[in-house]
Each structure stands twice: as structure tokens, then as C-alpha cells.
PDB file of C-alpha atoms in Angstrom:
ATOM      1  CA  GLY A   1       5.907 -14.952   7.798  1.00  0.00           C
ATOM      2  CA  ASP A   2       4.220 -11.770   8.564  1.00  0.00           C
ATOM      3  CA  SER A   3       0.612 -12.086   7.785  1.00  0.00           C
ATOM      4  CA  VAL A   4      -3.138 -10.351   7.768  1.00  0.00           C
ATOM      5  CA  THR A   5      -6.431 -10.687   7.839  1.00  0.00           C
ATOM      6  CA  GLN A   6      -9.402  -8.367   7.151  1.00  0.00           C
ATOM      7  CA  MET A   7     -13.379  -8.845   6.938  1.00  0.00           C
ATOM      8  CA  GLU A   8     -14.396  -9.755   3.104  1.00  0.00           C
ATOM      9  CA  GLY A   9     -16.551  -7.349   1.626  1.00  0.00           C
ATOM     10  CA  PRO A  10     -18.603  -5.612   0.540  1.00  0.00           C
ATOM     11  CA  VAL A  11     -19.623  -3.878   3.465  1.00  0.00           C
ATOM     12  CA  THR A  12     -22.550  -2.496   2.689  1.00  0.00           C
ATOM     13  CA  LEU A  13     -24.273   0.590   4.957  1.00  0.00           C
ATOM     14  CA  SER A  14     -26.799   3.335   5.164  1.00  0.00           C
ATOM     15  CA  GLU A  15     -25.295   7.272   5.695  1.00  0.00           C
ATOM     16  CA  GLU A  16     -24.181   7.751   9.173  1.00  0.00           C
ATOM     17  CA  ALA A  17     -24.393   4.326  10.221  1.00  0.00           C
ATOM     18  CA  PHE A  18     -22.035   2.794  12.333  1.00  0.00           C
ATOM     19  CA  LEU A  19     -18.727   0.934  11.000  1.00  0.00           C
ATOM     20  CA  THR A  20     -16.149  -1.509  12.137  1.00  0.00           C
ATOM     21  CA  ILE A  21     -13.583  -3.308   9.766  1.00  0.00           C
ATOM     22  CA  ASN A  22     -11.790  -5.624  11.365  1.00  0.00           C
ATOM     23  CA  CYS A  23      -8.038  -6.705  10.750  1.00  0.00           C
ATOM     24  CA  THR A  24      -6.241  -8.611  12.773  1.00  0.00           C
ATOM     25  CA  TYR A  25      -1.955 -10.255  12.296  1.00  0.00           C
ATOM     26  CA  THR A  26       0.331 -12.389  12.641  1.00  0.00           C
ATOM     27  CA  ALA A  27       3.886 -10.850  13.361  1.00  0.00           C
ATOM     28  CA  THR A  28       7.196 -10.516  15.278  1.00  0.00           C
ATOM     29  CA  GLY A  29       7.828  -8.420  18.065  1.00  0.00           C
ATOM     30  CA  TYR A  30       5.478  -5.601  17.584  1.00  0.00           C
ATOM     31  CA  PRO A  31       5.296  -3.523  14.563  1.00  0.00           C
ATOM     32  CA  SER A  32       3.396  -0.237  13.503  1.00  0.00           C
ATOM     33  CA  LEU A  33       0.369  -0.981  12.166  1.00  0.00           C
ATOM     34  CA  PHE A  34      -1.560   1.342   9.115  1.00  0.00           C
ATOM     35  CA  TRP A  35      -4.558   2.077   7.950  1.00  0.00           C
ATOM     36  CA  TYR A  36      -5.481   3.057   3.879  1.00  0.00           C
ATOM     37  CA  VAL A  37      -7.734   4.361   2.280  1.00  0.00           C
ATOM     38  CA  GLN A  38      -8.146   3.641  -1.760  1.00  0.00           C
ATOM     39  CA  TYR A  39     -11.021   6.188  -4.488  1.00  0.00           C
ATOM     40  CA  PRO A  40     -11.762   4.577  -6.730  1.00  0.00           C
ATOM     41  CA  GLY A  41      -9.642   4.739 -10.043  1.00  0.00           C
ATOM     42  CA  GLU A  42      -6.121   6.800  -7.165  1.00  0.00           C
ATOM     43  CA  GLY A  43      -3.426   5.428  -5.597  1.00  0.00           C
ATOM     44  CA  LEU A  44      -4.133   4.530  -1.358  1.00  0.00           C
ATOM     45  CA  GLN A  45      -3.214   7.302   0.788  1.00  0.00           C
ATOM     46  CA  LEU A  46      -2.865   6.985   4.567  1.00  0.00           C
ATOM     47  CA  LEU A  47      -5.864   7.588   6.497  1.00  0.00           C
ATOM     48  CA  LEU A  48      -3.686   6.358  10.593  1.00  0.00           C
ATOM     49  CA  LYS A  49      -1.885   4.555  11.972  1.00  0.00           C
ATOM     50  CA  ALA A  50      -0.042   3.764  14.950  1.00  0.00           C
ATOM     51  CA  THR A  51       3.066   2.843  16.281  1.00  0.00           C
ATOM     52  CA  LYS A  52       2.504   1.105  19.998  1.00  0.00           C
ATOM     53  CA  ALA A  53       0.109  -0.751  21.918  1.00  0.00           C
ATOM     54  CA  ASP A  54      -2.502   0.761  23.320  1.00  0.00           C
ATOM     55  CA  ASP A  55      -1.888   3.438  20.750  1.00  0.00           C
ATOM     56  CA  LYS A  56      -4.916   5.291  18.644  1.00  0.00           C
ATOM     57  CA  GLY A  57      -4.586   5.739  15.952  1.00  0.00           C
ATOM     58  CA  SER A  58      -7.236   8.615  14.644  1.00  0.00           C
ATOM     59  CA  ASN A  59      -7.950  10.359  10.861  1.00  0.00           C
ATOM     60  CA  LYS A  60     -11.516  12.086   9.197  1.00  0.00           C
ATOM     61  CA  GLY A  61     -14.078  10.646  12.167  1.00  0.00           C
ATOM     62  CA  PHE A  62     -11.666   7.010  11.866  1.00  0.00           C
ATOM     63  CA  GLU A  63     -10.219   5.291  14.525  1.00  0.00           C
ATOM     64  CA  ALA A  64      -8.499   2.210  15.286  1.00  0.00           C
ATOM     65  CA  THR A  65      -6.680   1.262  18.530  1.00  0.00           C
ATOM     66  CA  TYR A  66      -3.238  -1.621  18.699  1.00  0.00           C
ATOM     67  CA  ARG A  67      -4.059  -4.076  20.763  1.00  0.00           C
ATOM     68  CA  LYS A  68      -0.722  -6.347  21.315  1.00  0.00           C
ATOM     69  CA  GLU A  69      -2.953  -8.959  23.416  1.00  0.00           C
ATOM     70  CA  THR A  70      -5.105  -9.663  20.555  1.00  0.00           C
ATOM     71  CA  THR A  71      -2.995  -8.556  17.904  1.00  0.00           C
ATOM     72  CA  SER A  72      -5.754  -6.519  15.679  1.00  0.00           C
ATOM     73  CA  PHE A  73      -6.256  -2.898  14.895  1.00  0.00           C
ATOM     74  CA  HIS A  74     -10.198  -2.725  13.601  1.00  0.00           C
ATOM     75  CA  LEU A  75     -10.374   0.687  11.957  1.00  0.00           C
ATOM     76  CA  GLU A  76     -14.346   2.085  13.108  1.00  0.00           C
ATOM     77  CA  LYS A  77     -15.887   5.205  12.399  1.00  0.00           C
ATOM     78  CA  GLY A  78     -19.025   6.158  14.589  1.00  0.00           C
ATOM     79  CA  SER A  79     -20.688   7.904  11.049  1.00  0.00           C
ATOM     80  CA  VAL A  80     -19.841   6.878   7.282  1.00  0.00           C
ATOM     81  CA  GLN A  81     -21.014   9.601   4.602  1.00  0.00           C
ATOM     82  CA  VAL A  82     -21.446   8.282   0.984  1.00  0.00           C
ATOM     83  CA  SER A  83     -17.879  10.059   0.337  1.00  0.00           C
ATOM     84  CA  ASP A  84     -16.334   7.613   2.770  1.00  0.00           C
ATOM     85  CA  SER A  85     -17.562   3.901  -0.075  1.00  0.00           C
ATOM     86  CA  ALA A  86     -13.651   3.246  -1.239  1.00  0.00           C
ATOM     87  CA  VAL A  87     -11.305   0.264  -0.497  1.00  0.00           C
ATOM     88  CA  TYR A  88      -9.527  -0.293   2.922  1.00  0.00           C
ATOM     89  CA  PHE A  89      -6.308  -2.297   3.519  1.00  0.00           C
ATOM     90  CA  CYS A  90      -5.557  -2.279   7.117  1.00  0.00           C
ATOM     91  CA  ALA A  91      -1.071  -2.748   7.097  1.00  0.00           C
ATOM     92  CA  PRO A  92       1.798  -3.839   9.701  1.00  0.00           C
ATOM     93  CA  MET A  93       4.778  -2.408   8.881  1.00  0.00           C
ATOM     94  CA  THR A  94       6.422  -5.853   8.547  1.00  0.00           C
ATOM     95  CA  THR A  95       8.943  -6.227  11.311  1.00  0.00           C
ATOM     96  CA  ASP A  96      12.607  -7.245   9.298  1.00  0.00           C
ATOM     97  CA  SER A  97      13.496  -3.701   8.845  1.00  0.00           C
ATOM     98  CA  TRP A  98      12.910  -1.828   5.779  1.00  0.00           C
ATOM     99  CA  GLY A  99       9.534   0.007   5.883  1.00  0.00           C
ATOM    100  CA  LYS A 100       8.061  -2.748   3.981  1.00  0.00           C
ATOM    101  CA  LEU A 101       4.357  -2.727   5.095  1.00  0.00           C
ATOM    102  CA  GLN A 102       2.235  -6.512   4.480  1.00  0.00           C
ATOM    103  CA  PHE A 103      -1.783  -5.746   3.385  1.00  0.00           C
ATOM    104  CA  GLY A 104      -4.153  -6.985   3.656  1.00  0.00           C
ATOM    105  CA  ALA A 105      -6.963  -8.503   0.794  1.00  0.00           C
ATOM    106  CA  GLY A 106      -8.997  -4.655   1.389  1.00  0.00           C
ATOM    107  CA  THR A 107     -11.943  -3.883   1.892  1.00  0.00           C
ATOM    108  CA  GLN A 108     -14.918  -2.378  -0.243  1.00  0.00           C
ATOM    109  CA  VAL A 109     -16.847  -0.621   1.367  1.00  0.00           C
ATOM    110  CA  VAL A 110     -20.747   1.307   0.108  1.00  0.00           C
ATOM    111  CA  VAL A 111     -22.243   4.142   2.028  1.00  0.00           C
ATOM    112  CA  THR A 112     -25.984   4.733  -0.243  1.00  0.00           C
ATOM    113  CA  PRO A 113     -27.986   7.917   0.780  1.00  0.00           C
TER     114      PRO A 113
ATOM    115  CA  ASN B   1       3.978  18.935  -4.497  1.00  0.00           C
ATOM    116  CA  ALA B   2       3.915  16.416  -6.694  1.00  0.00           C
ATOM    117  CA  GLY B   3       4.548  13.350  -4.510  1.00  0.00           C
ATOM    118  CA  VAL B   4       4.406  10.057  -6.204  1.00  0.00           C
ATOM    119  CA  THR B   5       4.241  10.276 -10.043  1.00  0.00           C
ATOM    120  CA  GLN B   6       3.978   7.129 -11.851  1.00  0.00           C
ATOM    121  CA  THR B   7       4.716   6.811 -16.376  1.00  0.00           C
ATOM    122  CA  PRO B   8       2.451   6.028 -17.926  1.00  0.00           C
ATOM    123  CA  LYS B   9      -1.017   5.519 -16.257  1.00  0.00           C
ATOM    124  CA  PHE B  10      -2.375   3.184 -18.905  1.00  0.00           C
ATOM    125  CA  ARG B  11      -0.680   0.768 -21.605  1.00  0.00           C
ATOM    126  CA  VAL B  12      -1.459  -2.514 -23.568  1.00  0.00           C
ATOM    127  CA  LEU B  13       0.682  -4.700 -24.196  1.00  0.00           C
ATOM    128  CA  LYS B  14       1.110  -8.091 -26.891  1.00  0.00           C
ATOM    129  CA  THR B  15       2.848 -11.492 -25.311  1.00  0.00           C
ATOM    130  CA  GLY B  16       6.060 -11.177 -25.627  1.00  0.00           C
ATOM    131  CA  GLN B  17       7.060  -7.382 -25.551  1.00  0.00           C
ATOM    132  CA  SER B  18       9.412  -5.233 -22.822  1.00  0.00           C
ATOM    133  CA  MET B  19       8.268  -2.539 -21.222  1.00  0.00           C
ATOM    134  CA  THR B  20       9.344   0.071 -18.514  1.00  0.00           C
ATOM    135  CA  LEU B  21       7.446   2.026 -15.804  1.00  0.00           C
ATOM    136  CA  LEU B  22       9.190   5.193 -14.174  1.00  0.00           C
ATOM    137  CA  CYS B  23       8.099   6.833 -10.439  1.00  0.00           C
ATOM    138  CA  ALA B  24       9.286   9.986  -9.787  1.00  0.00           C
ATOM    139  CA  GLN B  25       9.118  11.764  -6.073  1.00  0.00           C
ATOM    140  CA  ASP B  26       9.854  14.760  -5.815  1.00  0.00           C
ATOM    141  CA  MET B  27      10.201  14.157  -1.426  1.00  0.00           C
ATOM    142  CA  ASN B  28      13.889  12.790  -1.841  1.00  0.00           C
ATOM    143  CA  HIS B  29      12.416   9.368   0.342  1.00  0.00           C
ATOM    144  CA  GLU B  30      15.950   7.271   0.805  1.00  0.00           C
ATOM    145  CA  TYR B  31      13.337   3.738   0.026  1.00  0.00           C
ATOM    146  CA  MET B  32      10.776   2.888  -2.428  1.00  0.00           C
ATOM    147  CA  TYR B  33       8.387   0.023  -3.640  1.00  0.00           C
ATOM    148  CA  TRP B  34       6.952  -1.653  -6.613  1.00  0.00           C
ATOM    149  CA  TYR B  35       3.345  -3.560  -5.948  1.00  0.00           C
ATOM    150  CA  ARG B  36       1.304  -5.249  -8.230  1.00  0.00           C
ATOM    151  CA  GLN B  37      -2.793  -4.907  -6.808  1.00  0.00           C
ATOM    152  CA  ASP B  38      -4.167  -7.448  -8.479  1.00  0.00           C
ATOM    153  CA  PRO B  39      -7.886  -8.223  -7.468  1.00  0.00           C
ATOM    154  CA  GLY B  40      -8.935 -10.126  -4.015  1.00  0.00           C
ATOM    155  CA  MET B  41      -5.273  -9.813  -3.627  1.00  0.00           C
ATOM    156  CA  GLY B  42      -3.732  -6.824  -1.781  1.00  0.00           C
ATOM    157  CA  LEU B  43      -1.321  -5.647  -3.013  1.00  0.00           C
ATOM    158  CA  ARG B  44       1.623  -7.465  -3.216  1.00  0.00           C
ATOM    159  CA  LEU B  45       5.314  -6.466  -3.462  1.00  0.00           C
ATOM    160  CA  ILE B  46       7.774  -6.946  -6.759  1.00  0.00           C
ATOM    161  CA  HIS B  47      10.850  -5.031  -5.289  1.00  0.00           C
ATOM    162  CA  TYR B  48      12.072  -2.062  -2.951  1.00  0.00           C
ATOM    163  CA  SER B  49      14.911   0.159  -3.453  1.00  0.00           C
ATOM    164  CA  VAL B  50      16.807   1.238  -0.049  1.00  0.00           C
ATOM    165  CA  GLY B  51      19.035   3.613  -1.060  1.00  0.00           C
ATOM    166  CA  GLU B  52      19.857   5.213  -5.033  1.00  0.00           C
ATOM    167  CA  GLY B  53      22.403   2.074  -6.443  1.00  0.00           C
ATOM    168  CA  THR B  54      20.826  -0.788  -3.869  1.00  0.00           C
ATOM    169  CA  THR B  55      17.061  -3.146  -4.975  1.00  0.00           C
ATOM    170  CA  ALA B  56      15.863  -5.529  -3.178  1.00  0.00           C
ATOM    171  CA  LYS B  57      13.076  -8.623  -3.948  1.00  0.00           C
ATOM    172  CA  GLY B  58       9.902  -8.145  -2.494  1.00  0.00           C
ATOM    173  CA  GLU B  59       7.322 -11.103  -1.929  1.00  0.00           C
ATOM    174  CA  VAL B  60       6.777 -11.510  -6.580  1.00  0.00           C
ATOM    175  CA  PRO B  61       9.814 -10.576  -7.698  1.00  0.00           C
ATOM    176  CA  ASP B  62       9.785 -13.418 -11.051  1.00  0.00           C
ATOM    177  CA  GLY B  63       9.413 -11.626 -14.443  1.00  0.00           C
ATOM    178  CA  TYR B  64      10.248  -8.286 -13.256  1.00  0.00           C
ATOM    179  CA  ASN B  65      13.852  -6.046 -13.068  1.00  0.00           C
ATOM    180  CA  VAL B  66      13.861  -2.616 -11.545  1.00  0.00           C
ATOM    181  CA  SER B  67      17.320  -0.212 -11.237  1.00  0.00           C
ATOM    182  CA  ARG B  68      17.769   3.212  -8.818  1.00  0.00           C
ATOM    183  CA  LEU B  69      19.893   4.618 -10.578  1.00  0.00           C
ATOM    184  CA  LYS B  70      19.047   8.104  -9.242  1.00  0.00           C
ATOM    185  CA  LYS B  71      17.616   8.782  -5.823  1.00  0.00           C
ATOM    186  CA  GLN B  72      14.021  10.584  -7.305  1.00  0.00           C
ATOM    187  CA  ASN B  73      13.524   7.553  -9.730  1.00  0.00           C
ATOM    188  CA  PHE B  74      12.613   3.649  -9.742  1.00  0.00           C
ATOM    189  CA  LEU B  75      12.209   1.615 -12.571  1.00  0.00           C
ATOM    190  CA  LEU B  76      10.508  -0.836 -12.665  1.00  0.00           C
ATOM    191  CA  GLY B  77      10.639  -3.081 -15.952  1.00  0.00           C
ATOM    192  CA  LEU B  78       9.045  -6.177 -18.084  1.00  0.00           C
ATOM    193  CA  GLU B  79      12.128  -7.600 -19.874  1.00  0.00           C
ATOM    194  CA  SER B  80       8.938  -9.869 -21.993  1.00  0.00           C
ATOM    195  CA  ALA B  81       5.573  -9.470 -20.135  1.00  0.00           C
ATOM    196  CA  ALA B  82       3.284 -11.609 -20.242  1.00  0.00           C
ATOM    197  CA  PRO B  83      -0.698 -12.267 -20.120  1.00  0.00           C
ATOM    198  CA  SER B  84       0.085 -12.880 -15.906  1.00  0.00           C
ATOM    199  CA  GLN B  85       0.731  -9.488 -16.002  1.00  0.00           C
ATOM    200  CA  THR B  86      -2.163  -7.967 -16.526  1.00  0.00           C
ATOM    201  CA  SER B  87      -2.381  -5.797 -13.374  1.00  0.00           C
ATOM    202  CA  VAL B  88      -2.832  -2.529 -11.280  1.00  0.00           C
ATOM    203  CA  TYR B  89       1.182  -0.961 -10.638  1.00  0.00           C
ATOM    204  CA  PHE B  90       1.828   0.567  -7.833  1.00  0.00           C
ATOM    205  CA  CYS B  91       4.702   2.661  -6.672  1.00  0.00           C
ATOM    206  CA  ALA B  92       5.423   4.330  -3.621  1.00  0.00           C
ATOM    207  CA  SER B  93       8.804   5.780  -1.227  1.00  0.00           C
ATOM    208  CA  SER B  94       8.687   6.598   1.734  1.00  0.00           C
ATOM    209  CA  TYR B  95      11.175   8.641   4.380  1.00  0.00           C
ATOM    210  CA  ARG B  96      13.824   6.831   6.154  1.00  0.00           C
ATOM    211  CA  GLY B  97      13.742   8.133   9.462  1.00  0.00           C
ATOM    212  CA  ASP B  98      12.830   6.436  12.542  1.00  0.00           C
ATOM    213  CA  TYR B  99      11.228   3.670   9.661  1.00  0.00           C
ATOM    214  CA  SER B 100       9.399   0.984  11.394  1.00  0.00           C
ATOM    215  CA  ASN B 101       6.969   4.461  11.244  1.00  0.00           C
ATOM    216  CA  GLN B 102       7.456   6.283   8.534  1.00  0.00           C
ATOM    217  CA  PRO B 103       3.957   5.644   6.093  1.00  0.00           C
ATOM    218  CA  GLN B 104       5.068   5.587   2.206  1.00  0.00           C
ATOM    219  CA  HIS B 105       3.175   7.441   0.153  1.00  0.00           C
ATOM    220  CA  PHE B 106       1.011   6.306  -3.551  1.00  0.00           C
ATOM    221  CA  GLY B 107       1.417   6.544  -7.205  1.00  0.00           C
ATOM    222  CA  ASP B 108      -1.856   7.039  -9.359  1.00  0.00           C
ATOM    223  CA  GLY B 109      -0.477   3.691 -10.291  1.00  0.00           C
ATOM    224  CA  THR B 110      -0.431   1.952 -13.739  1.00  0.00           C
ATOM    225  CA  ARG B 111      -2.967  -0.192 -15.171  1.00  0.00           C
ATOM    226  CA  LEU B 112      -0.910  -2.180 -17.560  1.00  0.00           C
ATOM    227  CA  SER B 113      -3.029  -5.307 -20.031  1.00  0.00           C
ATOM    228  CA  ILE B 114      -0.812  -7.896 -21.483  1.00  0.00           C
ATOM    229  CA  LEU B 115      -3.082  -9.319 -24.435  1.00  0.00           C
TER     230      LEU B 115
END
């Protein structure tokens, strides 16, 4: 079945540092790919998405590129802020329809001033 | 816009008690989902619905039942609560459209403790 592997956290960074969170997946076909963010005490919010190979999703300074060859969708941000402290989830959409998502375990990011 | 609203936000139950979690969405979405979130395990799909009157099992359905009598509401029931069901429960909904790329919209969660 489909599966997602995310780098383990917590990832602790200083403000203005570069952030990268690795995500690889296994799937049948070419699923749409999503990154969600969860701030403390809140639900998940869509951060960005990519729907086909070589697409780059971007939002709030975050970027991720759909790499079909390596089945990866790594999340990057060039200069993090304290407000970026959250848990980040990689979530490919399952290819058996109905819009279901397969979530990774999540990566906690802590940004210190 | 309210989006996805979950009721209640917190609840403590005793083992063996029953309860229902309510999810309501005002976006006219066809698809709705119930997840549970446990530490280190991400979100796991319990049940989902692709339209009014339809439900289907997800990854971890045992011990839960669901109903979708109205398009905007999706109910999750625990008939006989067990400590293993202590978790944070999230509801989500999405537009059908081209279902391969429609994002899910999440509620703020229900924190449930079973003693």
C-alpha cells in the first residue's frame, strides 16, 4: 500500500536559518502531493500542493517540488521565523480515489530567536 | 466563514460510555473524513464519506461508527469507549471536483480522554 516517510523531529533552528524537511513516498501512479502545517492547539492547514511531476508548490516562503524520479516532495524555506514553529505533515493523495490522504508522522520544527 | 466546525472541543469519558462527535461544514463539500491523531503517528483515517447517505471504512475503523444523514454533517460515534481511543480527533472535508487535487479542510479537533 501507499506509505510516506518524513524526517524525524524535532528540528531546532535559529531564526533566519534554512529549513528543509525531507519527504519520500510510495504510491501506485502519480498522486497529488500536499504539505500541511499544524500550529499548537490547532487543526491542520494546507501549506502548499503540487499535482504533477516537476510542479513547484509555494506559499508563505515555503517551497516543494514534485520529483517523480525520486518520489520525493521535500519542503524548504530559505529564512525561517519564530512563527514558523509548528508540526509539518507531508501527505500524498491516495491513488485509489475519493480524495483520501496518506499522512506522514509529522516533523516538529522549533525556531528560536 | 466557519469552514469545518467540530463539537465538542474536549471531553472526558469513562470506559464503556458512549458518545458522538459532530462535524459540520458549510462549504457544500461532498467528501468528509474522520481522523485520529496520536503522538508520533501522524493522522490515521477512521471512516470517510463521499456523499450524503454513504460511508466507508478507513485505516482504523474498529470501535467507531459514522453516519452522514445530511450533506453538511458527519457524525463519529463511540459505542463503548476504551482507553485506547484516547486521542485527538479531526474532521475534514473536501470538494469533489477533480478529486485528484482538491485539498482537505480541517476542523480544530476534539480532544478525547477515556479513563
